[in-house]
Structures are given as structure tokens and as C-alpha cells.
PDB file of C-alpha atoms and ligand atoms in Angstrom:
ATOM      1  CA  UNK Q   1     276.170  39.228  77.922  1.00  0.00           C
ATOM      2  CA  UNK Q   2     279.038  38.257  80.181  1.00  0.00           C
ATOM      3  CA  UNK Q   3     281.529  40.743  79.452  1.00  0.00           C
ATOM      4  CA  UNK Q   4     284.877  38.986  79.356  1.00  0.00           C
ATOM      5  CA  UNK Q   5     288.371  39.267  81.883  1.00  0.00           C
ATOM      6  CA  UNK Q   6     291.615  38.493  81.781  1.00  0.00           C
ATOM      7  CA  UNK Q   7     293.114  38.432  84.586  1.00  0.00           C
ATOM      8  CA  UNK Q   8     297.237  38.353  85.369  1.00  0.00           C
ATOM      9  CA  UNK Q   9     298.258  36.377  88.444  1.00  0.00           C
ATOM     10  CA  UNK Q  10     301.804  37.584  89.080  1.00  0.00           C
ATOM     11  CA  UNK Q  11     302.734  34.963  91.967  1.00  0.00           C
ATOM     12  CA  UNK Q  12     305.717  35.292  93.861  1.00  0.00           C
ATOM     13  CA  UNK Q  13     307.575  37.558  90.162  1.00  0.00           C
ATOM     14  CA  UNK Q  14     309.024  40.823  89.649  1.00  0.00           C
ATOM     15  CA  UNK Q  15     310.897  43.549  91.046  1.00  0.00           C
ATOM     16  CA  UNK Q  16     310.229  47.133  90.615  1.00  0.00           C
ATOM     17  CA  UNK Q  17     311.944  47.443  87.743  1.00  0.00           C
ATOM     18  CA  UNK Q  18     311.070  44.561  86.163  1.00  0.00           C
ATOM     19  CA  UNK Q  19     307.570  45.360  86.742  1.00  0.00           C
ATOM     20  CA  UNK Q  20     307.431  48.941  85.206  1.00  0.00           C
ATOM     21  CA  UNK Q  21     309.330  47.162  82.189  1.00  0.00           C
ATOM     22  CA  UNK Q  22     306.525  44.403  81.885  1.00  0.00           C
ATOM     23  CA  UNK Q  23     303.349  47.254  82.423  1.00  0.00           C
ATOM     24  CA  UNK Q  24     304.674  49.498  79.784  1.00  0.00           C
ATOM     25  CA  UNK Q  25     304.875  46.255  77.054  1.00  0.00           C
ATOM     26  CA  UNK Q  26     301.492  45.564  77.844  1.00  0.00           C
ATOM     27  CA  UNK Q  27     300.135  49.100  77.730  1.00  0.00           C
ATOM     28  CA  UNK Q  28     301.770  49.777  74.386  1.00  0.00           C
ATOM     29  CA  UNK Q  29     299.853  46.940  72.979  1.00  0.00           C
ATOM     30  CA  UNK Q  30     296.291  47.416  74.707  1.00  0.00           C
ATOM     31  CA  UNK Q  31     293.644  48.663  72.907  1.00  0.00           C
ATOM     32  CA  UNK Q  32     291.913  50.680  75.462  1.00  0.00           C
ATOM     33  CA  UNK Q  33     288.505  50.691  73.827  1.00  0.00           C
ATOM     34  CA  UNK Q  34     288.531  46.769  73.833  1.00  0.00           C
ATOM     35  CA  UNK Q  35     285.338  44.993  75.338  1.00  0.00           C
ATOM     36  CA  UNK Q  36     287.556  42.682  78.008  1.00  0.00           C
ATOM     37  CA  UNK Q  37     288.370  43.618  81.606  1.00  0.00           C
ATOM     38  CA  UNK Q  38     292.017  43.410  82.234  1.00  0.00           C
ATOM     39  CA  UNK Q  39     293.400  42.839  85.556  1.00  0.00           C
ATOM     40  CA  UNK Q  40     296.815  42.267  86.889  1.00  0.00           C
ATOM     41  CA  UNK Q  41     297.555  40.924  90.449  1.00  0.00           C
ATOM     42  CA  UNK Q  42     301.021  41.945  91.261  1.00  0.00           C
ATOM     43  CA  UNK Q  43     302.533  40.906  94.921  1.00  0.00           C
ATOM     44  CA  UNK Q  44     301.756  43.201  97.495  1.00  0.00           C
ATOM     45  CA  UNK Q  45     305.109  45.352  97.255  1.00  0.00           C
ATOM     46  CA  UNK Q  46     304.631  46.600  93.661  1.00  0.00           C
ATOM     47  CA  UNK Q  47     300.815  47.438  94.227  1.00  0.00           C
ATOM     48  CA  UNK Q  48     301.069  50.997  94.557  1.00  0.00           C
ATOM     49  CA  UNK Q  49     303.586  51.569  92.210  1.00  0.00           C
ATOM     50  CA  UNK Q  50     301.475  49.661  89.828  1.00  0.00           C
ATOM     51  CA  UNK Q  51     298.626  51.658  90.651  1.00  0.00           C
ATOM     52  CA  UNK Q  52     300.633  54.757  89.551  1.00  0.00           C
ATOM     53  CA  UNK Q  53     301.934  52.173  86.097  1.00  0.00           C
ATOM     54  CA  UNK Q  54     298.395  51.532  85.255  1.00  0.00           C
ATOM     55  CA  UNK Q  55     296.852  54.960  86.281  1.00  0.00           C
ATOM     56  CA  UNK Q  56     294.407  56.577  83.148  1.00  0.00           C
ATOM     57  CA  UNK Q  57     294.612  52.971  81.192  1.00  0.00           C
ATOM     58  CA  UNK Q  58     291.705  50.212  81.476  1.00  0.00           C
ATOM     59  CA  UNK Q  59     294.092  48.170  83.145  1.00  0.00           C
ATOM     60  CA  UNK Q  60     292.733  47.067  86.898  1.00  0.00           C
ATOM     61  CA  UNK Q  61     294.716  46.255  90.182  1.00  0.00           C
ATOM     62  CA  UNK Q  62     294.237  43.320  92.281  1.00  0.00           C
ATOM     63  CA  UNK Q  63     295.871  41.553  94.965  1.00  0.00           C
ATOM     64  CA  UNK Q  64     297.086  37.437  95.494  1.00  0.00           C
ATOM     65  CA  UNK Q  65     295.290  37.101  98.938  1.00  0.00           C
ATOM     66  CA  UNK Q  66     294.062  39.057 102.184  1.00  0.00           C
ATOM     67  CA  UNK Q  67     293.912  38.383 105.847  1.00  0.00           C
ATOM     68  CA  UNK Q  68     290.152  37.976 106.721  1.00  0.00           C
ATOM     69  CA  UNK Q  69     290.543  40.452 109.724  1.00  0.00           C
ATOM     70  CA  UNK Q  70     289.822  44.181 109.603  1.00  0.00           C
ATOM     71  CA  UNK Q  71     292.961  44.592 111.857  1.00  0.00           C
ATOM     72  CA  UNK Q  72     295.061  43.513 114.848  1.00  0.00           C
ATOM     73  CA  UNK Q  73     297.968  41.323 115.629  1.00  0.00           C
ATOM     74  CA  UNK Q  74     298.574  39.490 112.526  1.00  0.00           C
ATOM     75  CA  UNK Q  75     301.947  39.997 111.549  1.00  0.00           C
ATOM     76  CA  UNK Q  76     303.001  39.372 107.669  1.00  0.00           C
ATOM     77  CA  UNK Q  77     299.054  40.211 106.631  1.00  0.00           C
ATOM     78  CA  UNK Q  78     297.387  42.840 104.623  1.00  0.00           C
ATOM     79  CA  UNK Q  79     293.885  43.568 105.330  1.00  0.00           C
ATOM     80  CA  UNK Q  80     290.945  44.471 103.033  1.00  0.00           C
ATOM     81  CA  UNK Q  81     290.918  47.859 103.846  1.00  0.00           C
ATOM     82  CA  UNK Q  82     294.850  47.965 103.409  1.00  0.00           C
ATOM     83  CA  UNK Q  83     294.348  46.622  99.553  1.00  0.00           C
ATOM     84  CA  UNK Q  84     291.719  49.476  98.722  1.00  0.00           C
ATOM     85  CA  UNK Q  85     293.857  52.082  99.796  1.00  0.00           C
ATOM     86  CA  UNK Q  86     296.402  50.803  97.261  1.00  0.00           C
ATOM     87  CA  UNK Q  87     293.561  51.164  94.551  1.00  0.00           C
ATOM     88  CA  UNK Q  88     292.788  47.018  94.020  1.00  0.00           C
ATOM     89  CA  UNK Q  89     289.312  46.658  93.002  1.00  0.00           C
ATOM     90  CA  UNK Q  90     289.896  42.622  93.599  1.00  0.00           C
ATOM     91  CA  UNK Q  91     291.152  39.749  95.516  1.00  0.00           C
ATOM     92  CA  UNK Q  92     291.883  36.620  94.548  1.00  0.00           C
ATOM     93  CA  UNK Q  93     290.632  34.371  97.125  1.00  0.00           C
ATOM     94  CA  UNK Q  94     291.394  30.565  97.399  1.00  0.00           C
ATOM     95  CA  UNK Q  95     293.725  30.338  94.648  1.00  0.00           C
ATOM     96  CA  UNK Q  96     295.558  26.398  94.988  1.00  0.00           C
ATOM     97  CA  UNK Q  97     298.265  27.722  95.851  1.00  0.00           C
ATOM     98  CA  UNK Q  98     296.910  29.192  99.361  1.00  0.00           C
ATOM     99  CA  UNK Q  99     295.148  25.873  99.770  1.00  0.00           C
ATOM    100  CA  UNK Q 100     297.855  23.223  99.251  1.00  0.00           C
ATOM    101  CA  UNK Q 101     300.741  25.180 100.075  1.00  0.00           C
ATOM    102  CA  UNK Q 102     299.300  27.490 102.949  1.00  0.00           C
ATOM    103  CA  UNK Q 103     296.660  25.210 103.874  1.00  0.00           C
ATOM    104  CA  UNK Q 104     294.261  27.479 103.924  1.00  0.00           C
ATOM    105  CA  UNK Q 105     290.332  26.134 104.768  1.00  0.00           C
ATOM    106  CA  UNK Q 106     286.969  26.405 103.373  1.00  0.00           C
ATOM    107  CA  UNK Q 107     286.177  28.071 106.749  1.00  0.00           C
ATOM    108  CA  UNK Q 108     288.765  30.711 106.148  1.00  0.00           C
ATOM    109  CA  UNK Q 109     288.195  31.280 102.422  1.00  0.00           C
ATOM    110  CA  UNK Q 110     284.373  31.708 103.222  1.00  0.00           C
ATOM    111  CA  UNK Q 111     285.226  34.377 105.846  1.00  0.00           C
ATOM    112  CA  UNK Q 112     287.714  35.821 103.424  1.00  0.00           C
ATOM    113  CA  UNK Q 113     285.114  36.234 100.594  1.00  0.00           C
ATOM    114  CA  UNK Q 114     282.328  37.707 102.709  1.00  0.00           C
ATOM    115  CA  UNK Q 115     285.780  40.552 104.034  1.00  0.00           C
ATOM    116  CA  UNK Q 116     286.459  41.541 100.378  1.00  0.00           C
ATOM    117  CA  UNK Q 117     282.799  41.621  99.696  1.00  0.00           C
ATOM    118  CA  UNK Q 118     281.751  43.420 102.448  1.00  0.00           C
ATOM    119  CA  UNK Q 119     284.713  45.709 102.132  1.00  0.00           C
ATOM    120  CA  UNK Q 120     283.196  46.859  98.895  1.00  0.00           C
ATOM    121  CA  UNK Q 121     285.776  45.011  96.421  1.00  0.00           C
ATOM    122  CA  UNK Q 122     285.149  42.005  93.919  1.00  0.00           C
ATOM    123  CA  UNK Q 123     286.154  38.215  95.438  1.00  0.00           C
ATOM    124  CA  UNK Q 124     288.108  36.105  92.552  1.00  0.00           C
ATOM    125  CA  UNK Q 125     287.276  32.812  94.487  1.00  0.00           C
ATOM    126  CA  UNK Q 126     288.955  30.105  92.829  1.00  0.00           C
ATOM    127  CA  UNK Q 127     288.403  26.679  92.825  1.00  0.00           C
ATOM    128  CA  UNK Q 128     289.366  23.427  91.429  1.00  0.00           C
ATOM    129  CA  UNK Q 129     290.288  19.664  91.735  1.00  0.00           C
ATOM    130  CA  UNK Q 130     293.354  17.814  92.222  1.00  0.00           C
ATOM    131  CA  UNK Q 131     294.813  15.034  89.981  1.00  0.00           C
ATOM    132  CA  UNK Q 132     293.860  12.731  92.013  1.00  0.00           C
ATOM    133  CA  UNK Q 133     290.207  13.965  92.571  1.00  0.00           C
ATOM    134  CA  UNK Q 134     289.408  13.796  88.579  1.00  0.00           C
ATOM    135  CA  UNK Q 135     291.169  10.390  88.709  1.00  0.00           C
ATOM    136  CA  UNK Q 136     289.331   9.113  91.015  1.00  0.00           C
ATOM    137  CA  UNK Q 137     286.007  10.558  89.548  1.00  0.00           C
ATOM    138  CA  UNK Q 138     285.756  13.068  92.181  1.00  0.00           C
ATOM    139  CA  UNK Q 139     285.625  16.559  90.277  1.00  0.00           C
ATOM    140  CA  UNK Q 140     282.307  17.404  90.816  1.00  0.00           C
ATOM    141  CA  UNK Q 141     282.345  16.241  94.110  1.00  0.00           C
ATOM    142  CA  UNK Q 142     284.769  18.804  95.512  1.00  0.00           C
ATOM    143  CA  UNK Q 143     283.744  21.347  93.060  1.00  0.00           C
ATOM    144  CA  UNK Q 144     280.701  21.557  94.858  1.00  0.00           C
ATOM    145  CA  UNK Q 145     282.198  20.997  98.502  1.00  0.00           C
ATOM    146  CA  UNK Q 146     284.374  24.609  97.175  1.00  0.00           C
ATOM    147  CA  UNK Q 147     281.280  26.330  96.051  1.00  0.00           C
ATOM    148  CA  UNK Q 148     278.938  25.243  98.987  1.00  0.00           C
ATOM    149  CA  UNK Q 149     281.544  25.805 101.948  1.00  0.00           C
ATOM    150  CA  UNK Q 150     282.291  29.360 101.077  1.00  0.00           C
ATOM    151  CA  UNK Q 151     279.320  30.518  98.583  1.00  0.00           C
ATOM    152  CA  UNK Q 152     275.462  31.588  99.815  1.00  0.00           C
ATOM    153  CA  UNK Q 153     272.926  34.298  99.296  1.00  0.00           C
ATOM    154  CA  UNK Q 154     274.890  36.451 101.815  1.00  0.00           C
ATOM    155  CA  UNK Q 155     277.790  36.991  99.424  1.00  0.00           C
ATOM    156  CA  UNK Q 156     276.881  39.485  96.854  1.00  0.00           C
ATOM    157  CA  UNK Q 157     277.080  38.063  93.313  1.00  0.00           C
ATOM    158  CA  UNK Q 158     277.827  41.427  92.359  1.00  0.00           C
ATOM    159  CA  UNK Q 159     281.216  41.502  94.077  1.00  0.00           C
ATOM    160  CA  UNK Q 160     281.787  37.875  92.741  1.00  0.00           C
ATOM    161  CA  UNK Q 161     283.965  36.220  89.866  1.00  0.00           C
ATOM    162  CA  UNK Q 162     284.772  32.276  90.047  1.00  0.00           C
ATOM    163  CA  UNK Q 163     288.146  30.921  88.648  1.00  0.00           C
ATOM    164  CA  UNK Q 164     287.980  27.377  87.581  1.00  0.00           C
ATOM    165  CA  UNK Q 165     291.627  26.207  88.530  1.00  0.00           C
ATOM    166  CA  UNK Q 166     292.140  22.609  87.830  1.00  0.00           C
ATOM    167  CA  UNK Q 167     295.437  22.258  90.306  1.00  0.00           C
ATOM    168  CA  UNK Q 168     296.809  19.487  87.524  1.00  0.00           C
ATOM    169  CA  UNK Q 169     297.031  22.092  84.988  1.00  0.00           C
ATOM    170  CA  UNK Q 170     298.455  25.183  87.365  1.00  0.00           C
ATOM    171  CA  UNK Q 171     302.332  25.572  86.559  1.00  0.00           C
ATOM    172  CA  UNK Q 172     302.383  22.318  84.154  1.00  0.00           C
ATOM    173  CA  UNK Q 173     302.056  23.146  80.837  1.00  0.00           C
ATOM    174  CA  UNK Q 174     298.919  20.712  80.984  1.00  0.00           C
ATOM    175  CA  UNK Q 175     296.086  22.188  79.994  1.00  0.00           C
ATOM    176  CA  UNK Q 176     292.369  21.234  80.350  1.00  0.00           C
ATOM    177  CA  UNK Q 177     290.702  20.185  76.821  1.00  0.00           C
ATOM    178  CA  UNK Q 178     288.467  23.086  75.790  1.00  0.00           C
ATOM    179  CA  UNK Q 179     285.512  19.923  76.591  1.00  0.00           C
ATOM    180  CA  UNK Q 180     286.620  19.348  79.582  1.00  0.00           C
ATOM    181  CA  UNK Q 181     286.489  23.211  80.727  1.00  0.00           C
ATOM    182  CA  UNK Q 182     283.621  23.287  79.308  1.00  0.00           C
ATOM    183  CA  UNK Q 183     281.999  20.773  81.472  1.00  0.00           C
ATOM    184  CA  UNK Q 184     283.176  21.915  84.218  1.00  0.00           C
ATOM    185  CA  UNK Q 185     282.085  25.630  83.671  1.00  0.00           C
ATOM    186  CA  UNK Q 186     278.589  24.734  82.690  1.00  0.00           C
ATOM    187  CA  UNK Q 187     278.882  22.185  86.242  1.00  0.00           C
ATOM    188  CA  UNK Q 188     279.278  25.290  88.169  1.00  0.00           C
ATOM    189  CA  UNK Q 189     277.277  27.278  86.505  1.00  0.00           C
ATOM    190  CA  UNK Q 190     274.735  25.099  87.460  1.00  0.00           C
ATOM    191  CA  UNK Q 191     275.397  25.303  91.103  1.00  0.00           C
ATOM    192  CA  UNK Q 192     275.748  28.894  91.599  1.00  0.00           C
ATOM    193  CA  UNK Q 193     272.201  28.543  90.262  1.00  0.00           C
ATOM    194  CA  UNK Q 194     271.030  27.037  93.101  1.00  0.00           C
ATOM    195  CA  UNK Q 195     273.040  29.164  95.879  1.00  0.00           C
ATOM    196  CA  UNK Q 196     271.695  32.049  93.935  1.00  0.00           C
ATOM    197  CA  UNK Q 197     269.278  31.801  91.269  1.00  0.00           C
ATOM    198  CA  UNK Q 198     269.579  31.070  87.033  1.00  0.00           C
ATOM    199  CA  UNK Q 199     269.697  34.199  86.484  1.00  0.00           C
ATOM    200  CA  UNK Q 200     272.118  35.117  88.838  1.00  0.00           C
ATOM    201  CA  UNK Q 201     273.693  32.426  87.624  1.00  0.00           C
ATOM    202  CA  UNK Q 202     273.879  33.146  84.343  1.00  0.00           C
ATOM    203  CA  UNK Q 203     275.367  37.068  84.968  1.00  0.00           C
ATOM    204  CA  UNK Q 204     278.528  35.456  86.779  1.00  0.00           C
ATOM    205  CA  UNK Q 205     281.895  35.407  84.861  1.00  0.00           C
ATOM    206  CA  UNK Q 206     283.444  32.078  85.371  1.00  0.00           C
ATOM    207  CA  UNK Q 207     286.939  32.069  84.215  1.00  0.00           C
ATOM    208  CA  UNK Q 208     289.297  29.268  82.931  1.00  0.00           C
ATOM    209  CA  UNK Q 209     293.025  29.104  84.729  1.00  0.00           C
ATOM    210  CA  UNK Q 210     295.736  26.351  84.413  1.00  0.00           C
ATOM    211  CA  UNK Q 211     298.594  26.928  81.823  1.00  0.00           C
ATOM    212  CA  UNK Q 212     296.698  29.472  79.666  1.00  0.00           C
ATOM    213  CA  UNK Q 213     299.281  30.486  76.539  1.00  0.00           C
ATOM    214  CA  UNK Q 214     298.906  32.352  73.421  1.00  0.00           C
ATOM    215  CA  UNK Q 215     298.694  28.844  71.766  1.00  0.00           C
ATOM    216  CA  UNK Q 216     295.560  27.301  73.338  1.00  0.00           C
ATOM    217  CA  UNK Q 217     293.302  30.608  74.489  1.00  0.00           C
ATOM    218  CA  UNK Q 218     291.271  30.789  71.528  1.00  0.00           C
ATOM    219  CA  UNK Q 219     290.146  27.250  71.718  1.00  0.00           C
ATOM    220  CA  UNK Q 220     289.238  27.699  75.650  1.00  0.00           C
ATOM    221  CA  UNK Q 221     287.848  31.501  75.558  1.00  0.00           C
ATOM    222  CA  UNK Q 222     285.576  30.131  72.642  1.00  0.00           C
ATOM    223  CA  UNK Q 223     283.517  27.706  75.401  1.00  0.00           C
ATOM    224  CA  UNK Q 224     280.141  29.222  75.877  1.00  0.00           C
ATOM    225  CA  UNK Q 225     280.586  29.136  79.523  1.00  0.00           C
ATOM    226  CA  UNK Q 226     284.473  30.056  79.973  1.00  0.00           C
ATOM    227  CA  UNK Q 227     284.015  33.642  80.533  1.00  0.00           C
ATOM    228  CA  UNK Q 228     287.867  34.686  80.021  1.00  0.00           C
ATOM    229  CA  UNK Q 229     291.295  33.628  81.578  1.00  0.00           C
ATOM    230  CA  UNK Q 230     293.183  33.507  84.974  1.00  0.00           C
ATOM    231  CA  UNK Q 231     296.851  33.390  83.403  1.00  0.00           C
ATOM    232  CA  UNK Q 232     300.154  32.585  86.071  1.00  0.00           C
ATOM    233  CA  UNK Q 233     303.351  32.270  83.749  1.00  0.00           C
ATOM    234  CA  UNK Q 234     302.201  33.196  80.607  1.00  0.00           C
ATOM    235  CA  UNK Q 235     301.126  37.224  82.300  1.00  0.00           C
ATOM    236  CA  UNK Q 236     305.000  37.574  82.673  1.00  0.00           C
ATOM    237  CA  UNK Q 237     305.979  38.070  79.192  1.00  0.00           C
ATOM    238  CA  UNK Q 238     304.027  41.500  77.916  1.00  0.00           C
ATOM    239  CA  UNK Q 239     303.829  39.751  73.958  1.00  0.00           C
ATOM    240  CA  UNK Q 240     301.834  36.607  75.815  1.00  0.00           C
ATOM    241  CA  UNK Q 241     299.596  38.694  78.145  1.00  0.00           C
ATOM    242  CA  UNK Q 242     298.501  40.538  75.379  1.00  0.00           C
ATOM    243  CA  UNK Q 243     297.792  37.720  72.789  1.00  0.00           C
ATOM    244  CA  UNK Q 244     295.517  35.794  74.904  1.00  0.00           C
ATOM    245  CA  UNK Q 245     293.674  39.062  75.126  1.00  0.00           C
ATOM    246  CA  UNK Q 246     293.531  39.454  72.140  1.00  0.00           C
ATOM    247  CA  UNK Q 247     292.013  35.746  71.754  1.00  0.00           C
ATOM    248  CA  UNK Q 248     289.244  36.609  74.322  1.00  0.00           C
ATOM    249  CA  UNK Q 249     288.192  39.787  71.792  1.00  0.00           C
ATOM    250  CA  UNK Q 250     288.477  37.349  68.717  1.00  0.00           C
ATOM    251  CA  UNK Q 251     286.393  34.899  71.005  1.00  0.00           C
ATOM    252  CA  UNK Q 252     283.597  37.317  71.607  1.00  0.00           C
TER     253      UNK Q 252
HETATM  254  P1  PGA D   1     299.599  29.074  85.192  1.00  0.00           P
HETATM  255  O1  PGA D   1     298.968  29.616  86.563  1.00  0.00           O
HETATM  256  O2  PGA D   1     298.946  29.880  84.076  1.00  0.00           O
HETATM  257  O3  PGA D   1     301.070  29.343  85.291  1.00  0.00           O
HETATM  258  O4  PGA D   1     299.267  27.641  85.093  1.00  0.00           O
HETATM  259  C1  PGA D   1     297.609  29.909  86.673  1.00  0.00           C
HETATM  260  C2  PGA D   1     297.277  30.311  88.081  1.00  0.00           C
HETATM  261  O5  PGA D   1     297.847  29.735  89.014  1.00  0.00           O
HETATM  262  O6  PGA D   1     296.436  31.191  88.308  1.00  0.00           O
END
């Protein structure tokens, strides 16, 4: 059994304060004997206060993004080595945002997965298709180009967690149907199959992001192949954080 995540993308949100304030409303409410993984992602500033928030709970620590690099002249970046030290045990790698914003390449993202891995920490590589893409028919298409460009044998599943991101339903209160997760999951389930093997395969938690609330978890966390929740806005607000984990436990 896939044991399920939810997992708190922060973005660009919080101060200090605010931070401690938003921890402490989701500790109170956490039952730490629950059968989820719970990670938050703060920005980079507040990880190692956060470590110190979170320290003796269940609660994990990862970062947005790293620089692919052990070290050198890279001014702005973090490195993988950087992130341990503040006590993440994962990365999210690839998110849309990095793409379309930051531009960022298959070619990078692939030698960002293998630096997390390598370094010993778990790669959230996330993936997913434009509007325009699943207008124009192309989901699987590119959901495949993301998986083969930056996935192989080399890359230890055991360090590895997909995010299935559909970038029309990131930040828009649009959400994808339940089915249409579904399809996709299963899709890529499917694929990691062949860059690994089925039964590989079928230990890999794939989770669900794009507008996740309180309101529509339980009919997405129910999927037999949506393995828990990547959650932007709705990971701000302590009550909403802790709902949709609740849903994943009522899921299970
Ligand atoms: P959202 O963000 O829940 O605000 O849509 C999800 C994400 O970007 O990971």
C-alpha cells in the first residue's frame, strides 16, 4: 500500500511570524499517529526556523527548488547540501512555476533530480500540461516528454514522488474532475512502469496538485491512483491544510 502525503507548497508566503502562527494551527489539529505523510515547503528563509516549529511532530520540511550544483559561483542559489543542513528531507523539482516563469528545462530538471537524489533526499518532480496542450489533445504527449526527459533507471525510485500539476488548475480555482486525475495518474503510472518496472511502478506515490480545497479533496484523494495532494493556497490557512488531511485519512 501506497502510504499517502500531503504536501504544503508555501510559494512566495509568509513571514516569520506569520509562519510560526500558521505551524502552531496546524500542529494543534494533527493527529500525530495518522497514516499520511505531511510535508510543508516553506521559502528558503523560514526553513530553519521551521525546522525548529516542526521539531518532535510528524510534520516534514521541504524546499520550493535547488540549484543543480554542489557549489560555486551561483549567486541567489541554494544547493542540495545547503537544504539538508536545514533538515528538508525533499525538493520539489519542476514545479510550473520554475518552468513557465523561470524557464527552467527538461535538461536542468533531470540534472536537478539526479542532485537531490544523489544527495540522499526525496525529488517531488512535478509535472503537467498546459491549457493549451489538453486542448489541443496533447496531455499525454508532454506528460511523457516530462517523465522521459528527466526520469530513468539511474534515478532511485526510492528518493522519488511525482506531482501531477495540471498548470490550468494551479492558482485558478479550476480543478481537474476526479476522472480526469484519474486518467492521468493511472497514464503515468503506466510510464514509470516502463522507465522502471510495474512494480516499481506501482510503489510510487503520485500526487494530485491544482486548486486542492477542503471542498473537493475527498472526491480526488478517493482515485485509486491519486496517492495524496500537492496544495499552494489552500496550505496557508491552518483550518484548510488540515481538512484536506483529514480527507486523505477518510480516503484511505
Ligand atoms: P494551488 O497550487 O493549490 O494554489 O493551485 C498548487 C501548486 O502550485 O502546487
Amino acid at each position: 500500500m501506497r502510504k499517502p502525503m500531503i504536501a504544503g507548497n508555501w510559494k512566495m508566503h509568509k513571514t516569520l511570524t506569520e509562519a510560526r502562527t500558521l505551524v502552531a494551527g496546524v500542529l494543534d489539529k494533527l493527529d500525530e499517529s495518522a497514516e499520511v505523510d505531511v510535508l510543508i515547503c516553506p521559502p528558503v528563509q523560514l526553513l530553519f526556523p521551521m525546522a525548529k516549529s516542526i521539531a518532535n511532530s510528524k510534520i516534514m520540511l521541504g524546499a520550493q527548488n535547488v540549484h543543480e550544483e554542489a557549489s560555486g559561483a551561483y549567486t541567489g542559489e541554494v544547493s542540495v547540501a545547503m537544504l539538508k543542513d536545514t533538515g528538508c528531507s525533499h525538493i520539489l523539482v519542476g514545479h510550473s512555476e520554475r518552468r513557465h516563469v523561470f524557464g527552467e528545462s527538461g535538461d536542468r530538471l533531470a540534472k536537478k533530480v539526479r542532485a537531490v537524489v544523489q544527495g540522499g533526499l526525496i525529488a517531488i518532480y512535478c509535472i503537467g500540461e498546459t491549457l493549451e496542450d489538453r486542448e489541443a489533445g496533447r496531455t499525454t504527449v508532454v506528460i511523457d516528454q516530462q517523465i522521459d526527459e528527466v526520469l530513468a533507471s539511474d534515478v532511485s525510485a526510492e528518493h522519488l514522488i511525482i506531482a501531477y500539476e495540471p498548470v490550468w488548475a494551479i492558482g485558478t480555482g479550476k480543478t481537474a474532475s476526479p476522472e480526469q486525475a484519474q486518467d492521468v495518474h493511472a497514464h503515468i503510472r503506466t510510464r514509470l512502469g516502463s522507465v522502471y518496472d510495474e512494480a516499481t511502478a506501482q510503489k510510487l506515490r503520485i500526487l494530485y496538485g491544482g486548486s486542492v480545497k477542503p471542498g473537493n479533496a475527498a472526491s480526488l484523494l478517493t482515485q485509486v491512483d491519486i496517492d495524496g495532494a500537492l496544495v499552494g493556497g489552500a496550505c496557508l490557512v491552518a483550518e484548510d491544510f488540515t481538512a484536506i488531511i483529514s480527507a486523505v485519512l477518510a480516503a484511505a
